[in-house]
Every structure is written in C-alpha cells, then in structure tokens.
Coordinates of C-alpha atoms and ligand atoms in Angstrom, one line a residue:
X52 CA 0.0 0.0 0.0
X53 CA 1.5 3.3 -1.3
X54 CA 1.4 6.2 0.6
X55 CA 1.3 8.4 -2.4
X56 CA 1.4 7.5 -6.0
X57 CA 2.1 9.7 -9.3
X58 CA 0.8 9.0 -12.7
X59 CA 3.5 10.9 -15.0
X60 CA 7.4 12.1 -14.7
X61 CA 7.3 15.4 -15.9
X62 CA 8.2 18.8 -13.8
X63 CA 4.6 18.2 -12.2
X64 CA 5.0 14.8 -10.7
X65 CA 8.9 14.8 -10.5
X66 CA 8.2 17.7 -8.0
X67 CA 5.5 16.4 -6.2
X68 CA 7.7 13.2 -5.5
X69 CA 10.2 15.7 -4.3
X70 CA 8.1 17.4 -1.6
X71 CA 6.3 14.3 -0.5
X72 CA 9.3 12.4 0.0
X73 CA 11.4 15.7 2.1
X74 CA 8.2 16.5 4.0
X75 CA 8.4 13.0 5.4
X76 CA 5.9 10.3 3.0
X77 CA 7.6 7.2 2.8
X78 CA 6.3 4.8 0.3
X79 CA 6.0 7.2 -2.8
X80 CA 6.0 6.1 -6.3
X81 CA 6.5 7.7 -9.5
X82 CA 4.8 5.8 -12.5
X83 CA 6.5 7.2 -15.8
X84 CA 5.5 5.0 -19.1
X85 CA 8.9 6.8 -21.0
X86 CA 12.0 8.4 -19.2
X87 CA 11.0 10.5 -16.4
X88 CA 11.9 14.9 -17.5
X89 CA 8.2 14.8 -19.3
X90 CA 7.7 17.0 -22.8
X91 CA 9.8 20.1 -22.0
X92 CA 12.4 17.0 -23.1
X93 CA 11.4 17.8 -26.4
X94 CA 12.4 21.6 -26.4
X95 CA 15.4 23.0 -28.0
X96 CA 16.0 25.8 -25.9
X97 CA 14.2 26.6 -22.6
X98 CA 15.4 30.5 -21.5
X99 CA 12.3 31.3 -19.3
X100 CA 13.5 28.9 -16.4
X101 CA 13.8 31.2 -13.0
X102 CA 17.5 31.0 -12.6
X103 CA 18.5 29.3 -15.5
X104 CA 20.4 32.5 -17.5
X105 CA 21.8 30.2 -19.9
X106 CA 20.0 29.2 -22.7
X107 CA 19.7 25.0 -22.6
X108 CA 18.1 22.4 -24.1
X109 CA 14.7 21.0 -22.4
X110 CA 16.9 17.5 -21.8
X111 CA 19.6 19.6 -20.1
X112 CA 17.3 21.5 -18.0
X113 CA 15.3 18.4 -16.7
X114 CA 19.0 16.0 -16.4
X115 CA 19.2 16.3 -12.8
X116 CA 15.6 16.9 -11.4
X117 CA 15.1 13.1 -11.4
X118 CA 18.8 12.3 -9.1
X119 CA 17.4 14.8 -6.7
X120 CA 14.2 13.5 -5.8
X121 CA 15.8 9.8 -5.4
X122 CA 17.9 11.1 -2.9
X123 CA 14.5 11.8 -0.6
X124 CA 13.2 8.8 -1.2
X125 CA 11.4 8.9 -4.8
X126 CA 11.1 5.3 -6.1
X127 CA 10.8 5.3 -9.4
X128 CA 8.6 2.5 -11.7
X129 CA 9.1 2.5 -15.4
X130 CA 5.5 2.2 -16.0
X131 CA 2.2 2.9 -17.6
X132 CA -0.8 3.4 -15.5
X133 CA -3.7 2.0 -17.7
X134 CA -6.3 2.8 -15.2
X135 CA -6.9 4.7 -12.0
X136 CA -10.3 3.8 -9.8
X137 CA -11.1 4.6 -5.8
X138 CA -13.2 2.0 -3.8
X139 CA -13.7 3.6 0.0
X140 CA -10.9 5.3 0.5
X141 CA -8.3 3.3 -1.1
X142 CA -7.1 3.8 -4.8
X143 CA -6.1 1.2 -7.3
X144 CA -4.1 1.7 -10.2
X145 CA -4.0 -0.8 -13.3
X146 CA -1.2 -1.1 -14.6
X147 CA 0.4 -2.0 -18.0
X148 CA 2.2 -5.1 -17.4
X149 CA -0.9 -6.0 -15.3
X150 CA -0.1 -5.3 -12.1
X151 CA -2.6 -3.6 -9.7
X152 CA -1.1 -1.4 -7.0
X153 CA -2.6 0.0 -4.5
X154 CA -2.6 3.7 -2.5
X155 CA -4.0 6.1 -0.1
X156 CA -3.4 9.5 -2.4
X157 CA -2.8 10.2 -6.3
X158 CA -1.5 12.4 -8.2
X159 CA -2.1 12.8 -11.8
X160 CA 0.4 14.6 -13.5
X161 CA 0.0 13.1 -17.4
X162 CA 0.8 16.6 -18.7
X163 CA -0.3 16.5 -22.7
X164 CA 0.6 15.5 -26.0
X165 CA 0.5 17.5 -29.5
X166 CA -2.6 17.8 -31.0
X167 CA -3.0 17.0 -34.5
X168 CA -3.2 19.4 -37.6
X169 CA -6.1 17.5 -39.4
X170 CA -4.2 18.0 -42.9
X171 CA -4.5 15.0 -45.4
X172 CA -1.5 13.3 -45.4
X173 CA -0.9 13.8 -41.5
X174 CA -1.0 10.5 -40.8
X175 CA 0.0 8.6 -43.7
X176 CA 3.4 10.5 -43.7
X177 CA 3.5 10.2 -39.4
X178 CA 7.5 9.0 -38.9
X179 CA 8.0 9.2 -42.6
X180 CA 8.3 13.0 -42.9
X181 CA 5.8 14.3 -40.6
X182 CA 7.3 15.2 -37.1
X183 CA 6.1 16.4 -33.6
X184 CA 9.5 17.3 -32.5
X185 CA 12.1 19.3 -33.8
X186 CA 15.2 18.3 -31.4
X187 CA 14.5 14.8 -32.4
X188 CA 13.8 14.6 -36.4
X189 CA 15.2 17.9 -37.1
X190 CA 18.7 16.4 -38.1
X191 CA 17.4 14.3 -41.2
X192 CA 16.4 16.9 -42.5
X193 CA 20.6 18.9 -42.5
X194 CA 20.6 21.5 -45.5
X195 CA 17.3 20.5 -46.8
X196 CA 13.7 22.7 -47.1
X197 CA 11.1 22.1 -44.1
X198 CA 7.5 23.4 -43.4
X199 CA 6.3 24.1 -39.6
X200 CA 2.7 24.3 -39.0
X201 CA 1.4 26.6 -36.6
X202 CA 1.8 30.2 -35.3
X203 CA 2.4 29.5 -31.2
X204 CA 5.2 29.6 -28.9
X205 CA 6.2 26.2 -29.8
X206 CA 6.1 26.5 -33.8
X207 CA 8.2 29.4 -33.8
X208 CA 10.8 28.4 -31.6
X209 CA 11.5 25.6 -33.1
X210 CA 11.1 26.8 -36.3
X211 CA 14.3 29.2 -35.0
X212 CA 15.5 26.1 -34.4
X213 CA 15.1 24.1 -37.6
X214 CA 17.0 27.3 -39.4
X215 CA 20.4 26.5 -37.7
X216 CA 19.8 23.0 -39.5
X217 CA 17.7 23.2 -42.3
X218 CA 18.4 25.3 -45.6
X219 CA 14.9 27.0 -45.4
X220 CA 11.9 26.7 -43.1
X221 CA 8.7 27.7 -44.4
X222 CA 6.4 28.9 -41.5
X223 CA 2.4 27.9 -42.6
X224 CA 0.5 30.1 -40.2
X225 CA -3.7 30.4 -40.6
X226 CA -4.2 33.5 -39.4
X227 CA -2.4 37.0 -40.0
X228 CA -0.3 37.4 -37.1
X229 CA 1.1 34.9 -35.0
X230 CA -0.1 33.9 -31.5
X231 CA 3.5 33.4 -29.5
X232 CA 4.8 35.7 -27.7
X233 CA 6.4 39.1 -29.2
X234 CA 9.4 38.5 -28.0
X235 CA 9.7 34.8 -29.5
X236 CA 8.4 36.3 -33.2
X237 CA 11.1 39.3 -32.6
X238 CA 13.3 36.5 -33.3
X239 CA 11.5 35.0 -35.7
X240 CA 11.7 38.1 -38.3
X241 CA 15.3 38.4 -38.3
X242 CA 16.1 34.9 -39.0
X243 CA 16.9 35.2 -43.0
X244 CA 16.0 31.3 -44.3
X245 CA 12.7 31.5 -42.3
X246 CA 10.2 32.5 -45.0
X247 CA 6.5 33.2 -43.0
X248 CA 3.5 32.1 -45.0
X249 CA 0.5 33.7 -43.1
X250 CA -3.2 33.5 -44.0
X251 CA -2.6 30.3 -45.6
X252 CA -4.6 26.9 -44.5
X253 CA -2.4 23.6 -44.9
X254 CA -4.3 21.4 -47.6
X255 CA -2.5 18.5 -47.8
X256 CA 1.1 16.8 -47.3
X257 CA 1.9 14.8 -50.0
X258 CA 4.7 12.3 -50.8
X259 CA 5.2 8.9 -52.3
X260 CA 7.6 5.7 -51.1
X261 CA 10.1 7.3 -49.7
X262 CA 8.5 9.7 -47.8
X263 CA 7.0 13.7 -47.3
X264 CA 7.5 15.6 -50.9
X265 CA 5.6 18.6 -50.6
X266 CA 2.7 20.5 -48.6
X267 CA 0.1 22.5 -50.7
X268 CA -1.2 25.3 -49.0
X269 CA -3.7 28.5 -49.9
X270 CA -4.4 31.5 -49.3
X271 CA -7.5 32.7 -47.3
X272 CA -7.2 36.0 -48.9
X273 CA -6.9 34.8 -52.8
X274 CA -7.7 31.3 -52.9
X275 CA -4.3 30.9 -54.5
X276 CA -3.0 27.3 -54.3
X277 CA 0.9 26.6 -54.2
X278 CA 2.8 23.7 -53.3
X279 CA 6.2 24.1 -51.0
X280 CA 9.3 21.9 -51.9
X281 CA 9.5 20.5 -48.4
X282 CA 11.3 16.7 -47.4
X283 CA 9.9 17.5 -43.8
X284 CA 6.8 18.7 -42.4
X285 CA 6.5 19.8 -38.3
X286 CA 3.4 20.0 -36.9
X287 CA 3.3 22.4 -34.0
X288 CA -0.5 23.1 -33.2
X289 CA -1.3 23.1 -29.5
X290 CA -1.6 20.2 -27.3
X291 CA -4.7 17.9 -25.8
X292 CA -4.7 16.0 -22.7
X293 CA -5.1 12.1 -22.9
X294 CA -6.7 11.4 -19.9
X295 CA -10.2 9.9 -20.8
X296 CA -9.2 6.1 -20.7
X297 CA -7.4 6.2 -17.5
X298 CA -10.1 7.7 -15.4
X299 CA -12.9 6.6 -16.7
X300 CA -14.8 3.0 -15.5
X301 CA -18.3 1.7 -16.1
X302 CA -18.4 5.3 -18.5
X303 CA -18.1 7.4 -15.8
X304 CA -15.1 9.0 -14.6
X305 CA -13.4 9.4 -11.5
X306 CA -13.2 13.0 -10.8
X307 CA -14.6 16.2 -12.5
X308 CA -13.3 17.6 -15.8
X309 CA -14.3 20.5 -18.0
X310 CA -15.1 19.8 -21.8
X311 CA -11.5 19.6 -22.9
X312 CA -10.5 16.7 -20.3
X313 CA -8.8 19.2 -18.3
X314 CA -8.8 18.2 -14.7
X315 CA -10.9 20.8 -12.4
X316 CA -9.0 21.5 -9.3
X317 CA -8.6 24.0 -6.3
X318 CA -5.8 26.3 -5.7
X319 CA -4.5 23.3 -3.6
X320 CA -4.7 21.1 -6.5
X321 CA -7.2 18.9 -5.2
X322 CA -9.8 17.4 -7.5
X323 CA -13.4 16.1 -6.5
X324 CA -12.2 13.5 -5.3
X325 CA -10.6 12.8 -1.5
X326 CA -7.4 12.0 -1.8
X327 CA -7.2 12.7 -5.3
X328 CA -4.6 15.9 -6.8
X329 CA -4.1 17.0 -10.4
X330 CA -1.0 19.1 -11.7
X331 CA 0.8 20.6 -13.9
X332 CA -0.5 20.7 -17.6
X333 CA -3.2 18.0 -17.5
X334 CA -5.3 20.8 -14.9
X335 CA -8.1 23.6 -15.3
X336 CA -6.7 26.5 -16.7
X337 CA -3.0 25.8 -16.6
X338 CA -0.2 28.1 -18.2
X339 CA 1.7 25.1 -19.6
X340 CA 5.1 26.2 -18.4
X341 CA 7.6 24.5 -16.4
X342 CA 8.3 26.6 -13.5
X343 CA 4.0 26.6 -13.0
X344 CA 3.8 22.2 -13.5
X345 CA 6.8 22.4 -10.9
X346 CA 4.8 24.9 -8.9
X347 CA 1.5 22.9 -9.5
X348 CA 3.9 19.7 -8.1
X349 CA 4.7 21.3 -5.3
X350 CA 1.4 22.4 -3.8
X351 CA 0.0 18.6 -4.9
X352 CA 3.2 17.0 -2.8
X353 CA 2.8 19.4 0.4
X354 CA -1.6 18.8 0.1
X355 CA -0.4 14.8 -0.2
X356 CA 1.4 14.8 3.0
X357 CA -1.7 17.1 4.9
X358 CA -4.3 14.6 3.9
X359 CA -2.3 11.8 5.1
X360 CA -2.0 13.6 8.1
Ligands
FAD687 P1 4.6 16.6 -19.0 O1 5.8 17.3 -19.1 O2 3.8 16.4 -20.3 O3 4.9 15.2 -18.3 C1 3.9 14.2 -18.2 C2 4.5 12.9 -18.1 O4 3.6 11.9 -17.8 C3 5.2 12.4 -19.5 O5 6.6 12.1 -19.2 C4 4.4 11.2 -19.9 O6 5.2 10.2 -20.5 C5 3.9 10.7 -18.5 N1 2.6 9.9 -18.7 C6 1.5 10.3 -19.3 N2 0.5 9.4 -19.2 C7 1.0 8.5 -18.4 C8 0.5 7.2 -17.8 N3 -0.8 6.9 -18.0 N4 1.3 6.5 -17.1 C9 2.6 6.8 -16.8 N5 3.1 8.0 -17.3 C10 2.3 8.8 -18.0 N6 7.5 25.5 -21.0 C11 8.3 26.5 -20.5 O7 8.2 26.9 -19.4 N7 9.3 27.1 -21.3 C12 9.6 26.7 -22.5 O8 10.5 27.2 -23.2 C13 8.8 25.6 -23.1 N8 9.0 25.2 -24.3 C14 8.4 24.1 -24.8 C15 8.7 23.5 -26.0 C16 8.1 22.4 -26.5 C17 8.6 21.8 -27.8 C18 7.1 21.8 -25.7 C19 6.4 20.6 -26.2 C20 6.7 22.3 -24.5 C21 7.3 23.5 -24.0 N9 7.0 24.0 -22.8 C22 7.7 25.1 -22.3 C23 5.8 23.6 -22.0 C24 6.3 22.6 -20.8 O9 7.1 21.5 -21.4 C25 5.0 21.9 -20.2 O10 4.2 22.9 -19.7 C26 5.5 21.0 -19.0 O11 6.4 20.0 -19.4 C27 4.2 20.3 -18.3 O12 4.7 19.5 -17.3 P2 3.8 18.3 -16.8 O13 4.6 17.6 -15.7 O14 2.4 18.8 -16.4 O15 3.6 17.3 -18.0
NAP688 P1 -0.8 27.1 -28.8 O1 -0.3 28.2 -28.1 O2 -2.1 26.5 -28.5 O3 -0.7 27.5 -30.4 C1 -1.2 26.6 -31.4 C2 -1.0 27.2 -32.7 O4 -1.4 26.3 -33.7 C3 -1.9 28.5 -32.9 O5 -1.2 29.5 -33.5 C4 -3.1 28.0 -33.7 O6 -3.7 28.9 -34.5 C5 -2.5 26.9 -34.5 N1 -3.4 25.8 -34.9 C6 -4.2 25.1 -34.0 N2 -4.9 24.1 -34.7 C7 -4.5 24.2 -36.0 C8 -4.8 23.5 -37.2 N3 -5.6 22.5 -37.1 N4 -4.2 23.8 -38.3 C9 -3.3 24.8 -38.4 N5 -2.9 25.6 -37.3 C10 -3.5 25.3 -36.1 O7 0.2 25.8 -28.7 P2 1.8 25.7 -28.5 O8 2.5 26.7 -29.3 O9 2.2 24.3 -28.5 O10 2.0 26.2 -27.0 C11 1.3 25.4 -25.9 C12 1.5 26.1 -24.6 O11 2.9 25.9 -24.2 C13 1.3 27.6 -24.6 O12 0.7 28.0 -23.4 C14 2.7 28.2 -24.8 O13 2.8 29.5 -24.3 C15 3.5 27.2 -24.0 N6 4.9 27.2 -24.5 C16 5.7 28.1 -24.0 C17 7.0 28.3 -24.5 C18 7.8 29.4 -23.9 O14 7.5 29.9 -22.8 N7 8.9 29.8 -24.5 C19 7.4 27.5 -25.6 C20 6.5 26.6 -26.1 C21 5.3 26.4 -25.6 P3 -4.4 30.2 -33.9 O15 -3.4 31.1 -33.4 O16 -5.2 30.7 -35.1 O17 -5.3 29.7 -32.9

C-alpha cells in the first residue's frame, strides 16, 4: 500500500515526488511510461527557467531533477498506468504489465501530447516526414527545405530552431499574425531562411515511397494554391490532454473535468475526489510552463502529505 502514488514524470510529478518524500511520505511512487523529464524533453531551448540565465536544451534543464528527488526517497517505476479507480478510501491503479497497485493519495500529473493538424496526409506520412519534435527529427532533414505548422510559442521556436539545420523553413501560419509571444516572433523576423506564410490553411502533405515531398497550402485572402518543396513537415499546433481512458470506469469518470478533459482543481490542486490531486498541464486553466507544472507539483506533494495527516 502506497502512501502516495504519481501517474506521470514530468516537472509536475517529478516535484510532487520531491516534496512528498522531504516533508516525510515514505512509500512514494513515480509511474512514468517513457524516461522521467516529461515534454519540455522535447524543447530546443528553454530560456524562461527562474535562474537558468543560460540558454539549454529542455533535456539539459530536466537531467538532474530526477537524481534529486531519489535522494529523498522517490522510487521510481518505469510504467504505464492504464487505469486509475477509488473504492472507499483506497485507490487502485491498473497497470500495463498487469499489475494492480494500490494507495492512499494520487496524483495525476500526465501533462499533454500534441494535438493533431487535421491535414490529409498527416497521418499517412507520421514518422515518414511528418514530425512532432524538432530536437529529435530535425537532423534528417541537415541542409534540406522544411515546413512548420502553426503560429504558437512552440512552432516558432522551433522553427528558430530548424534554421540552424535546415536550408529553409517555411512557417504555414492560418491566421495574420502569430499567436507566441512578441518576444519569441522578434526573433522570428530576423532569422533570414525563415520564409512566413501567413493567412494560408495547410491542404494536404503529399509524398510517395520514400516519404514527405511537398505541402500544398492557400491562401485565405486569394484562394491561390501553391505547393512548398519541403522533405519535412512539423506539426506544431497546441496540445490535448489524454486522460479519458485512465479515469474513466463503467463510462463514468473518476473525478470532475471540464469539456477539454482538463482536470478541475482547487488552488491546492485537489480534485473532486478525496485523496485525489491533479498538476501541472493536465489541470483547469494551466499556463503550460515548467516553472508553474513544478509549482503545480509542489502544492499537490505538500496537500499529499496534509491529507495523510
Ligand atoms: P509533461 O511534461 O507532459 O509530463 C507528463 C509525463 O507523464 C510524461 O513524461 C508522460 O510520459 C507521462 N505519462 C502520461 N500518461 C502516463 C500514464 N498513463 N502512465 C505513466 N506515465 C504517463 N515551457 C516553458 O516553461 N518554457 C519553454 O520554453 C517551453 N518550451 C516548450 C517547448 C516544447 C517543444 C514543448 C512541447 C513544451 C514546451 N513548454 C515550455 C511547456 C512545458 O514543457 C510543459 O508545460 C510542462 O512540461 C508540463 O509538465 P507536466 O509535468 O504537467 O507534463
Ligand atoms: P498554442 O499556443 O495553442 O498554439 C497553437 C497554434 O497552432 C496556434 O497558432 C493555432 O492557430 C495553430 N493551430 C491550431 N490548430 C491548428 C490546425 N488544425 N491547423 C493549423 N494551425 C492550427 O500551442 P503551443 O505553441 O504548442 O503552446 C502550448 C503552450 O505551451 C502555450 O501555453 C505556450 O505558451 C507554451 N509554450 C511556451 C513556450 C515558452 O514559454 N517559450 C514555448 C513553447 C510552448 P491560432 O493562433 O489561429 O489559434
């Protein structure tokens, strides 16, 4: 029997586990289906980390966040948690391998995953030229033409980040200005192989055996179709939480959510549910940044230990 158990190893639960453990919980477990540093893995360049004045990459910021929670305590299980359900006042989680485990307080800190873009092609072309991450795929693609989808933070950062690789990116954005911040599209206008395609809608990637060949895009303001020489195609258009399967038994679900799936928690992270927290990305009205997950970790990993209590 677990005295706390988190669902997810990103800044949200990785800082939970550090809390709970320091503020004296002793059996607390960290499930984490992949490595444990969550998406801000995936980032390029993280410069908005309290502290942090040098630029890193998203893997160097997160390296040693994992070491440090061990050393209170934090046991670590490389696992997926299929399902999560409550019966009195103990918690059961389902896991992959078939395990059931159980616990007196969870935390769900699955964070989200990138959305999809819709455009034909999109899937067909998944792995074979169509890319969620730019610090992973973004090599194969050295002196060679790439398109980005999307106008937020994410798209143009890492579009920034495809021009140190790539010979040009094309930026496909839907609407006439972009939505990341004005400091992030600053950058963005000076970098000279970034061409910016605004008011265009993506119509479909195309390609053939060996992979992505070209995205056809138009114009909202003229109709005009045109079709951009691109080997690569990143698709940077928000992100959706995945947490409908795990909560949900008997179709309903164990705690409160709005419309989106988001989680609906207090300011002390607690859900409907006794016992029960949510952080970090996966919760009502989140900022999806890493110091807040962290800060959202936190306040779930010092509420952890008061219910205990
Ligand atoms: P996540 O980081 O998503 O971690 C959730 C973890 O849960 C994952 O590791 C996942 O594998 C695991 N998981 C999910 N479901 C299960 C399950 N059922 N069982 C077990 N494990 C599970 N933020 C900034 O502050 N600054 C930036 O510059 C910045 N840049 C970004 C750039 C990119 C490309 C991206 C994608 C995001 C960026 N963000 C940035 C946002 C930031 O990464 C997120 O807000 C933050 O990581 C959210 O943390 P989290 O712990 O809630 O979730
Ligand atoms: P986002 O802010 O939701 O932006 C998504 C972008 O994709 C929007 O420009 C949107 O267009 C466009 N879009 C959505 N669906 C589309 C579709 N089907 N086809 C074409 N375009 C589509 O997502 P994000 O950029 O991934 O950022 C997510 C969160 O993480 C944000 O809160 C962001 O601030 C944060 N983040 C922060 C940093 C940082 O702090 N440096 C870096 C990365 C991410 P519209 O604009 O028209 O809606």
């Amino acid at each position: 029997m677990l005295d706390f158990a988190i669902i997810g190893g990103g800044p949200a639960g990785l800082t939970a586990g550090l809390y709970a453990t320091r503020g004296g919980l002793k059996d607390v477990v960290m499930f984490e289906k992949g490595l444990p540093g969550g998406q801000i893995t995936q980032s390029s360049e993280i410069e908005n980390y309290p502290g942090q004045i040098e630029v890193v990459t998203g893997m160097e910021l997160m390296e040693k966040w994992p070491e440090q929670c061990q050393r209170f305590g934090l046991q670590h299980s490389m696992n997926e948690v299929t399902k999560l359900t409550k019966e009195g006042d103990i918690f059961t989680l389902s896991l992959i391998n078939g395990e059931k485990i159980e616990a007196k307080s969870v935390l769900i800190a699955t964070g989200s995953v990138p959305k999809h873009a819709n455009v034909k092609g999109e899937k067909e072309f998944f792995g074979r030229g169509v890319s969620t991450c730019a610090t992973c795929d973004g090599f194969f693609y050295k002196g060679k033409n790439v398109a980005v989808i999307g106008g937020g933070d994410t798209a143009v950062e890492e579009a920034i980040f495809l021009s140190n690789i790539c010979k040009t990116v094309y930026i496909v954005h839907r609407r006439d200005e972009f939505r990341a911040s004005p400091h992030e599209v600053e950058k963005l206008n000076k970098v000279p192989n970034i061409i910016q395609i605004l008011s265009h809608t993506t119509e479909e990637i195309i390609g053939d055996n060996s992979g992505v060949t070209g995205l056809i895009v138009k114009s909202k303001s003229t109709n005009e179709i045109k079709t951009l020489d691109v080997l690569g195609v990143f698709v940077f258009v928000g992100r959706d939480v995945l947490n409908q399967t795990l909560i949900q038994d008997d179709g309903s679900f164990l705690c409160d959510m709005n419309s989106s799936g988001e989680v609906i928690v207090d300011l002390n992270m607690k859900t409907s549910v006794s016992g029960l927290f949510a952080a970090g990305d996966i919760r009502i009205n989140a900022p999806k940044q890493v110091i807040c997950a962290a800060g959202d970790g936190a306040t779930a990993g010092i509420g952890a230990i008061a219910y205990l209590q």
